[in-house]
Amino acid sequence: MKFNPADNIQDLQYFGEFGGVNPSISDSSTYTFLSAKTMFDTFEGNADGCYLYSRHSSPSNLYLGQALAAMEGTETANVTASGMGAITAVLLQLCGAGDHIISSRTIYGGTYAFLKNFTPRFSVATSFLDITNLASVENAITKNTKVLYCESVSNPLLEVADIEALSKLAKKHNLTLVVDNTFSPLSIAPAKLGADVVIHSLTKFINGSSDTVGGVICGTQEFINDLRNVNDGAAMLFGSTMDSLRASSILKNLRTLHIRMKQHSANAMYLAKAFQNIGLKTVYPGLTSHPSHEQFSKMMNSDYGFGGMLTIDVGSLEKANELMELMQQRNLGYLAVSLGFYKTLFSAPGSSTSSEIPEDEQAEMGLTDGLIRFSIGLDNNIERTFKDMKKCMQEVGVLPQNVTI
Ligand code: PLP
């Protein structure tokens, strides 16, 4: 039977302590033991089903982790306080002094900054490459390489990674393939394509209400146990633990993710086609003009579409800023970073979420000044939204007055 992440989430059944339809929220940082021996065994990692301390795990965090593991098709998962909390813990769990990481050069600015500026302090080096060029990825592998890192669909350029091919490379050279799937939940299931570890910033589509930050690491039981190890586990020792109250709130939002993703994707497809038709330089993996359209189509679960993210290039930062300010005034979306909200969000990544990347490197990877990244919302009438956006584009001179559709 076809792997369907939304069905897998739906098949889970949790009741609250008093038969509630939602699981009870664990409102404790610490847990009692009936015997001192069990407490000792739990510290040693040998007391399944016992809770020790909520930085280690809590019932609410485990419920959410189980649901996300079901979604990604991994053995288990560990939720974290933010997406960066997941990324930093995974990379420093897998790498130590002298190790080398190969990363896609188009990744979220915070991840880029961590690998470029922070991990070298611990003598962990990173090569940033065009991840779609498999030959250059293989050429860059050295005896010290431990991790291949990419985003399924990259932030902000929407490059698409060939996860199956990267997984083959990783297996051949004994590397761990870590994939950040934040931009394509449900549509792409990286672990099913061979990724060893799948990360999400839950802050985005998965939670979907822009009211919290959160993250998750999906992987094998062995890897998640390592991360939680009280002696040397990065998740346990860095302490970027999700609060139980938040975990229960994200779990409730996760239940509507499949409906939201369908609407985000349908709206983004409509706008991408319409933007392209009126002559705007538009990037969206669902367009046949996207260089990796075929690749995305091959990997995707078609029920959920090509996702809610698209970019247009309006030529200059000044025009981009003018257009975004006007669209916000007309209530067509918000000039804000982040993604996955019910409302369309737009920002110019070169001067915001990717500003950690030096200008010359931005130019090399094709991140231009006039690029606007859109996270398309759940608008009920996307045709009306398009017409109003087109008017804004005409008013700021991004489009000629006489353009018709
Ligand atoms: N991964 C991607 C692709 C992102 O876009 C972001 C944030 O924008 C992150 C990770 C970091 O997540 P968080 O802000 O939840 O720490």
Short mmCIF file of C-alpha atoms and ligand atoms in Angstrom, two decimals:
data_model
loop_
_atom_site.label_atom_id
_atom_site.label_comp_id
_atom_site.label_asym_id
_atom_site.label_seq_id
_atom_site.Cartn_x
_atom_site.Cartn_y
_atom_site.Cartn_z
CA MET A 1 0.00 0.00 0.00
CA LYS A 2 1.16 3.52 -0.81
CA PHE A 3 2.84 5.30 2.12
CA ASN A 4 0.42 8.03 3.14
CA PRO A 5 1.71 10.27 5.92
CA ALA A 6 -1.66 11.86 6.74
CA ASP A 7 -3.32 8.42 7.11
CA ASN A 8 -0.49 7.33 9.37
CA ILE A 9 -1.07 10.32 11.65
CA GLN A 10 -4.83 9.72 11.62
CA ASP A 11 -4.41 6.06 12.59
CA LEU A 12 -2.85 7.00 15.92
CA GLN A 13 -5.30 7.07 18.81
CA TYR A 14 -4.56 8.77 22.10
CA PHE A 15 -7.02 9.35 24.93
CA GLY A 16 -6.69 11.71 27.85
CA GLU A 17 -6.41 10.54 31.44
CA PHE A 18 -10.19 10.75 31.97
CA GLY A 19 -11.21 9.53 28.54
CA GLY A 20 -10.64 12.95 26.96
CA VAL A 21 -10.49 13.04 23.17
CA ASN A 22 -7.12 14.76 23.42
CA PRO A 23 -4.25 13.32 25.41
CA SER A 24 -3.69 14.85 28.83
CA ILE A 25 -0.99 17.47 29.05
CA SER A 26 1.90 16.52 31.29
CA ASP A 27 2.26 19.45 33.65
CA SER A 28 5.42 18.30 35.41
CA SER A 29 9.12 18.85 35.03
CA THR A 30 9.98 15.81 37.15
CA TYR A 31 8.47 12.37 37.87
CA THR A 32 8.32 10.12 40.90
CA PHE A 33 9.61 6.55 40.98
CA LEU A 34 8.20 3.74 43.06
CA SER A 35 11.69 2.38 43.61
CA ALA A 36 15.18 3.89 43.67
CA LYS A 37 16.36 1.05 41.44
CA THR A 38 13.99 2.10 38.65
CA MET A 39 15.28 5.67 38.92
CA PHE A 40 18.83 4.39 38.47
CA ASP A 41 17.80 2.16 35.53
CA THR A 42 16.09 5.13 33.87
CA PHE A 43 19.29 7.17 34.10
CA GLU A 44 21.07 4.28 32.45
CA GLY A 45 18.48 4.35 29.66
CA ASN A 46 17.03 0.96 30.65
CA ALA A 47 13.56 1.67 31.95
CA ASP A 48 11.19 1.87 29.01
CA GLY A 49 7.99 3.77 29.69
CA CYS A 50 9.37 5.64 32.70
CA TYR A 51 9.78 9.38 32.70
CA LEU A 52 12.70 11.00 34.41
CA TYR A 53 12.79 14.72 33.82
CA SER A 54 11.05 16.76 31.13
CA ARG A 55 14.26 17.98 29.46
CA HIS A 56 14.81 14.30 28.65
CA SER A 57 11.25 13.53 27.56
CA SER A 58 7.67 14.03 28.65
CA PRO A 59 4.42 12.25 27.74
CA SER A 60 3.18 15.23 25.71
CA ASN A 61 6.44 15.49 23.78
CA LEU A 62 6.38 11.76 23.11
CA TYR A 63 2.83 11.92 21.70
CA LEU A 64 3.85 14.67 19.27
CA GLY A 65 7.10 12.88 18.44
CA GLN A 66 5.21 9.65 17.65
CA ALA A 67 2.82 11.46 15.34
CA LEU A 68 5.68 13.14 13.47
CA ALA A 69 7.58 9.85 13.21
CA ALA A 70 4.41 8.32 11.72
CA MET A 71 4.25 11.21 9.26
CA GLU A 72 7.85 10.76 8.15
CA GLY A 73 7.89 6.95 8.35
CA THR A 74 10.78 6.78 10.83
CA GLU A 75 11.05 4.58 13.93
CA THR A 76 10.73 7.51 16.29
CA ALA A 77 11.31 11.25 16.75
CA ASN A 78 12.39 13.83 19.29
CA VAL A 79 10.75 17.23 19.43
CA THR A 80 12.82 20.32 20.20
CA ALA A 81 12.22 23.93 21.19
CA SER A 82 12.89 25.23 17.65
CA GLY A 83 14.01 24.10 14.21
CA MET A 84 17.51 25.38 14.98
CA GLY A 85 17.38 23.38 18.22
CA ALA A 86 16.90 20.27 16.06
CA ILE A 87 19.53 21.18 13.45
CA THR A 88 22.31 22.13 15.89
CA ALA A 89 21.75 19.06 18.07
CA VAL A 90 21.81 16.67 15.11
CA LEU A 91 24.93 18.13 13.50
CA LEU A 92 26.93 18.27 16.71
CA GLN A 93 25.77 14.78 17.70
CA LEU A 94 27.10 13.44 14.40
CA CYS A 95 30.30 15.51 14.11
CA GLY A 96 33.28 16.34 16.30
CA ALA A 97 36.67 18.01 15.89
CA GLY A 98 38.27 17.20 12.53
CA ASP A 99 35.03 16.11 10.86
CA HIS A 100 33.67 17.49 7.62
CA ILE A 101 30.12 18.21 6.42
CA ILE A 102 28.94 18.61 2.85
CA SER A 103 25.97 20.95 2.72
CA SER A 104 23.78 22.35 0.02
CA ARG A 105 24.75 26.00 -0.51
CA THR A 106 21.12 27.08 -0.61
CA ILE A 107 19.82 26.45 2.87
CA TYR A 108 18.08 28.51 5.55
CA GLY A 109 20.32 31.45 6.58
CA GLY A 110 20.50 30.37 10.22
CA THR A 111 21.71 26.89 9.29
CA TYR A 112 24.23 28.44 6.90
CA ALA A 113 25.49 30.78 9.65
CA PHE A 114 25.79 27.86 12.09
CA LEU A 115 27.88 25.82 9.66
CA LYS A 116 29.89 28.74 8.30
CA ASN A 117 30.61 30.70 11.49
CA PHE A 118 29.92 28.53 14.51
CA THR A 119 30.98 24.92 13.92
CA PRO A 120 34.52 25.93 12.76
CA ARG A 121 35.08 26.91 16.42
CA PHE A 122 34.91 23.18 17.10
CA SER A 123 37.05 22.34 14.04
CA VAL A 124 34.08 21.05 12.08
CA ALA A 125 34.47 22.22 8.47
CA THR A 126 31.71 22.51 5.87
CA SER A 127 31.84 22.58 2.07
CA PHE A 128 28.83 24.39 0.56
CA LEU A 129 27.93 22.97 -2.84
CA ASP A 130 25.25 22.91 -5.48
CA ILE A 131 23.45 19.83 -4.14
CA THR A 132 21.82 19.18 -7.51
CA ASN A 133 25.29 18.54 -9.00
CA LEU A 134 25.86 14.99 -7.75
CA ALA A 135 29.31 14.69 -9.31
CA SER A 136 30.57 17.74 -7.41
CA VAL A 137 29.04 16.36 -4.20
CA GLU A 138 30.86 13.05 -4.63
CA ASN A 139 34.13 14.81 -5.53
CA ALA A 140 33.97 16.83 -2.32
CA ILE A 141 33.76 13.74 -0.07
CA THR A 142 36.94 13.23 1.98
CA LYS A 143 37.92 10.64 4.55
CA ASN A 144 36.72 13.08 7.23
CA THR A 145 33.25 13.64 5.75
CA LYS A 146 30.52 12.49 8.12
CA VAL A 147 27.33 14.21 7.00
CA LEU A 148 25.53 15.13 3.79
CA TYR A 149 23.08 17.95 4.59
CA CYS A 150 20.35 19.48 2.47
CA GLU A 151 16.78 20.74 2.42
CA SER A 152 14.29 18.76 0.29
CA VAL A 153 13.15 22.07 -1.20
CA SER A 154 15.63 24.79 -0.37
CA ASN A 155 15.08 28.08 1.38
CA PRO A 156 14.75 30.46 -0.41
CA LEU A 157 15.64 29.37 -3.96
CA LEU A 158 13.38 26.29 -4.03
CA GLU A 159 16.08 24.01 -5.38
CA VAL A 160 15.00 20.38 -5.15
CA ALA A 161 17.36 17.70 -3.83
CA ASP A 162 17.45 14.24 -5.43
CA ILE A 163 17.17 12.48 -2.09
CA GLU A 164 17.38 8.94 -3.48
CA ALA A 165 20.61 9.68 -5.35
CA LEU A 166 22.09 11.49 -2.34
CA SER A 167 21.16 8.55 -0.14
CA LYS A 168 22.99 6.16 -2.48
CA LEU A 169 26.07 8.39 -2.27
CA ALA A 170 25.77 8.57 1.50
CA LYS A 171 25.53 4.77 1.81
CA LYS A 172 28.45 4.23 -0.57
CA HIS A 173 30.70 6.52 1.51
CA ASN A 174 29.27 5.68 4.93
CA LEU A 175 27.85 9.16 5.56
CA THR A 176 24.67 10.20 7.35
CA LEU A 177 22.16 11.94 5.08
CA VAL A 178 20.32 14.64 7.02
CA VAL A 179 17.38 16.31 5.26
CA ASP A 180 15.48 19.39 6.43
CA ASN A 181 11.93 18.85 5.12
CA THR A 182 10.42 22.09 6.48
CA PHE A 183 9.22 23.34 3.05
CA SER A 184 7.53 20.12 1.94
CA PRO A 185 5.75 18.29 4.78
CA LEU A 186 3.50 15.43 3.52
CA SER A 187 4.47 16.13 -0.12
CA ILE A 188 7.93 14.62 0.30
CA ALA A 189 8.88 11.85 2.73
CA PRO A 190 12.70 11.95 2.76
CA ALA A 191 13.18 8.88 4.99
CA LYS A 192 11.18 6.82 2.50
CA LEU A 193 13.67 7.96 -0.15
CA GLY A 194 16.68 6.96 1.96
CA ALA A 195 17.41 9.91 4.28
CA ASP A 196 18.79 8.81 7.65
CA VAL A 197 17.57 11.78 9.67
CA VAL A 198 14.68 14.12 8.82
CA ILE A 199 14.34 17.51 10.47
CA HIS A 200 11.52 20.04 10.51
CA SER A 201 11.08 23.50 11.83
CA LEU A 202 7.58 22.93 13.27
CA THR A 203 7.30 26.72 13.41
CA LYS A 204 6.18 26.70 9.77
CA PHE A 205 3.53 24.63 7.97
CA ILE A 206 3.27 21.85 10.56
CA ASN A 207 2.07 24.07 13.39
CA GLY A 208 0.63 26.51 10.88
CA SER A 209 -0.52 29.25 13.21
CA SER A 210 2.64 31.34 13.66
CA ASP A 211 2.22 31.25 17.43
CA THR A 212 5.32 29.29 18.41
CA VAL A 213 8.72 28.04 17.38
CA GLY A 214 9.35 24.31 17.47
CA GLY A 215 11.37 21.57 15.83
CA VAL A 216 11.65 17.83 15.40
CA ILE A 217 14.28 15.22 14.63
CA CYS A 218 12.92 12.03 13.03
CA GLY A 219 15.19 8.98 12.86
CA THR A 220 16.01 5.56 14.19
CA GLN A 221 15.38 4.62 17.82
CA GLU A 222 19.13 4.20 18.21
CA PHE A 223 19.92 7.72 16.99
CA ILE A 224 17.16 9.33 19.06
CA ASN A 225 18.36 7.39 22.15
CA ASP A 226 21.86 8.73 21.47
CA LEU A 227 20.52 12.29 21.30
CA ARG A 228 18.71 11.81 24.62
CA ASN A 229 21.60 10.09 26.38
CA VAL A 230 22.15 11.75 29.77
CA ASN A 231 25.94 11.49 29.40
CA ASP A 232 26.62 12.68 25.87
CA GLY A 233 23.34 13.30 24.04
CA ALA A 234 23.15 16.69 22.30
CA ALA A 235 19.37 17.04 22.69
CA MET A 236 19.60 16.28 26.42
CA LEU A 237 22.69 18.39 27.10
CA PHE A 238 22.00 21.45 24.91
CA GLY A 239 18.60 21.61 26.54
CA SER A 240 16.53 22.95 23.66
CA THR A 241 13.51 21.00 24.84
CA MET A 242 9.96 21.75 23.80
CA ASP A 243 7.53 22.66 26.55
CA SER A 244 4.76 20.07 27.08
CA LEU A 245 2.00 22.65 26.73
CA ARG A 246 3.35 23.60 23.31
CA ALA A 247 3.72 19.99 22.23
CA SER A 248 0.05 19.37 22.94
CA SER A 249 -0.96 22.50 21.04
CA ILE A 250 1.18 21.58 17.98
CA LEU A 251 -0.29 18.04 17.99
CA LYS A 252 -3.78 19.51 17.69
CA ASN A 253 -2.70 21.68 14.75
CA LEU A 254 -0.93 18.75 13.08
CA ARG A 255 -4.32 17.06 12.63
CA THR A 256 -5.37 19.57 9.99
CA LEU A 257 -2.03 19.70 8.18
CA HIS A 258 -3.22 17.57 5.24
CA ILE A 259 -6.14 19.90 4.54
CA ARG A 260 -4.00 22.99 4.89
CA MET A 261 -1.21 21.65 2.65
CA LYS A 262 -3.68 20.87 -0.12
CA GLN A 263 -5.00 24.44 0.01
CA HIS A 264 -1.53 26.04 0.30
CA SER A 265 -0.38 24.00 -2.71
CA ALA A 266 -3.48 24.67 -4.84
CA ASN A 267 -3.28 28.43 -4.16
CA ALA A 268 0.47 28.53 -4.83
CA MET A 269 0.02 26.61 -8.10
CA TYR A 270 -2.70 29.03 -9.20
CA LEU A 271 -0.60 32.11 -8.40
CA ALA A 272 2.62 30.66 -9.86
CA LYS A 273 0.90 29.99 -13.18
CA ALA A 274 -0.79 33.39 -13.18
CA PHE A 275 2.44 35.24 -12.29
CA GLN A 276 4.31 33.37 -15.01
CA ASN A 277 1.56 34.09 -17.55
CA ILE A 278 1.81 37.85 -17.00
CA GLY A 279 5.56 37.69 -17.60
CA LEU A 280 6.96 37.66 -14.06
CA LYS A 281 10.11 35.64 -13.43
CA THR A 282 8.50 32.98 -11.23
CA VAL A 283 10.02 29.97 -9.50
CA TYR A 284 7.69 27.22 -8.24
CA PRO A 285 8.45 23.48 -8.32
CA GLY A 286 4.98 22.83 -9.75
CA LEU A 287 5.76 24.79 -12.93
CA THR A 288 7.20 22.77 -15.78
CA SER A 289 9.70 25.63 -16.19
CA HIS A 290 11.29 24.74 -12.83
CA PRO A 291 14.59 22.91 -13.48
CA SER A 292 13.68 20.20 -10.94
CA HIS A 293 9.98 19.89 -11.73
CA GLU A 294 10.47 16.29 -12.86
CA GLN A 295 12.57 15.49 -9.81
CA PHE A 296 9.91 16.84 -7.41
CA SER A 297 7.17 14.99 -9.34
CA LYS A 298 9.09 11.72 -9.04
CA MET A 299 9.50 12.05 -5.27
CA MET A 300 6.19 13.59 -4.26
CA ASN A 301 3.00 12.31 -2.77
CA SER A 302 0.74 13.96 -5.32
CA ASP A 303 -2.19 14.29 -2.86
CA TYR A 304 -0.46 17.29 -1.27
CA GLY A 305 0.87 19.15 -4.30
CA PHE A 306 4.09 21.09 -4.80
CA GLY A 307 3.88 23.10 -1.59
CA GLY A 308 3.06 26.65 -0.64
CA MET A 309 6.35 28.42 -1.43
CA LEU A 310 7.14 30.40 -4.56
CA THR A 311 9.43 33.25 -5.55
CA ILE A 312 9.24 36.08 -8.06
CA ASP A 313 11.99 38.45 -9.13
CA VAL A 314 10.92 42.06 -9.55
CA GLY A 315 14.35 43.41 -10.53
CA SER A 316 15.50 45.42 -7.53
CA LEU A 317 15.23 45.56 -3.76
CA GLU A 318 13.56 48.99 -3.97
CA LYS A 319 10.78 47.61 -6.19
CA ALA A 320 10.47 44.51 -4.01
CA ASN A 321 10.09 46.65 -0.87
CA GLU A 322 7.59 49.00 -2.53
CA LEU A 323 5.50 46.09 -3.75
CA MET A 324 5.53 44.23 -0.43
CA GLU A 325 4.55 47.37 1.50
CA LEU A 326 1.64 48.02 -0.86
CA MET A 327 0.43 44.42 -0.79
CA GLN A 328 0.44 44.58 3.01
CA GLN A 329 -1.50 47.87 2.98
CA ARG A 330 -4.12 46.19 0.77
CA ASN A 331 -4.31 43.26 3.23
CA LEU A 332 -3.07 40.70 0.69
CA GLY A 333 -0.54 39.31 3.13
CA TYR A 334 2.04 40.37 5.67
CA LEU A 335 5.56 41.63 5.19
CA ALA A 336 7.06 39.09 7.56
CA VAL A 337 9.63 36.31 7.61
CA SER A 338 8.61 32.70 8.27
CA LEU A 339 6.09 30.59 6.41
CA GLY A 340 3.15 28.27 6.62
CA PHE A 341 0.61 30.76 8.02
CA TYR A 342 -3.06 31.06 6.96
CA LYS A 343 -2.17 34.48 5.61
CA THR A 344 0.30 34.95 2.76
CA LEU A 345 3.71 36.06 4.07
CA PHE A 346 6.34 37.75 1.92
CA SER A 347 9.89 38.93 2.42
CA ALA A 348 13.01 39.71 0.40
CA PRO A 349 15.35 36.93 1.55
CA GLY A 350 18.58 38.65 0.44
CA SER A 351 18.07 41.32 3.10
CA SER A 352 16.28 39.17 5.69
CA THR A 353 16.24 35.38 6.19
CA SER A 354 19.34 34.82 4.05
CA SER A 355 21.23 38.00 5.03
CA GLU A 356 23.73 35.80 6.91
CA ILE A 357 25.00 34.70 3.48
CA PRO A 358 27.63 37.17 2.13
CA GLU A 359 26.54 39.19 -0.92
CA ASP A 360 29.06 37.61 -3.31
CA GLU A 361 27.88 34.12 -2.32
CA GLN A 362 24.24 35.18 -2.71
CA ALA A 363 25.04 36.34 -6.24
CA GLU A 364 26.84 33.09 -7.05
CA MET A 365 23.86 30.96 -5.98
CA GLY A 366 21.38 33.16 -7.87
CA LEU A 367 19.87 34.96 -4.89
CA THR A 368 19.10 38.33 -6.42
CA ASP A 369 18.15 41.64 -4.76
CA GLY A 370 14.72 41.76 -6.36
CA LEU A 371 13.70 38.27 -5.20
CA ILE A 372 10.52 38.08 -3.15
CA ARG A 373 9.75 34.84 -1.32
CA PHE A 374 6.05 34.13 -0.86
CA SER A 375 4.52 31.66 1.55
CA ILE A 376 1.07 31.43 0.00
CA GLY A 377 -1.81 31.47 2.44
CA LEU A 378 -5.12 29.64 2.67
CA ASP A 379 -7.08 32.33 0.78
CA ASN A 380 -10.60 31.21 -0.04
CA ASN A 381 -10.71 33.12 -3.32
CA ILE A 382 -7.24 33.04 -4.86
CA GLU A 383 -8.43 34.56 -8.15
CA ARG A 384 -9.49 37.69 -6.27
CA THR A 385 -6.12 37.74 -4.48
CA PHE A 386 -4.30 37.51 -7.80
CA LYS A 387 -6.26 40.36 -9.34
CA ASP A 388 -5.51 42.58 -6.34
CA MET A 389 -1.82 41.60 -6.36
CA LYS A 390 -1.64 42.37 -10.07
CA LYS A 391 -3.05 45.85 -9.40
CA CYS A 392 -0.35 46.46 -6.79
CA MET A 393 2.31 45.31 -9.28
CA GLN A 394 0.97 47.77 -11.84
CA GLU A 395 0.87 50.61 -9.32
CA VAL A 396 4.52 50.19 -8.32
CA GLY A 397 5.61 49.69 -11.94
CA VAL A 398 6.61 46.04 -11.71
CA LEU A 399 4.06 45.35 -14.47
CA PRO A 400 2.94 47.62 -17.33
CA GLN A 401 -0.53 49.17 -16.84
CA ASN A 402 -2.00 47.39 -19.83
CA VAL A 403 -1.18 43.81 -18.87
CA THR A 404 -4.16 41.48 -19.18
CA ILE A 405 -4.85 37.93 -18.17
N1 PLP B 1 14.85 25.15 8.39
C1 PLP B 1 14.26 25.95 7.50
C2 PLP B 1 14.12 25.47 6.07
C3 PLP B 1 13.79 27.20 7.87
O1 PLP B 1 13.20 28.00 6.96
C4 PLP B 1 13.95 27.63 9.21
C5 PLP B 1 13.49 28.95 9.68
O2 PLP B 1 13.12 29.81 8.90
C6 PLP B 1 14.59 26.77 10.11
C7 PLP B 1 15.01 25.53 9.67
C8 PLP B 1 14.81 27.17 11.54
O3 PLP B 1 13.66 26.95 12.28
P1 PLP B 1 13.28 27.73 13.63
O4 PLP B 1 13.10 29.16 13.27
O5 PLP B 1 12.05 27.04 14.10
O6 PLP B 1 14.43 27.56 14.57
#
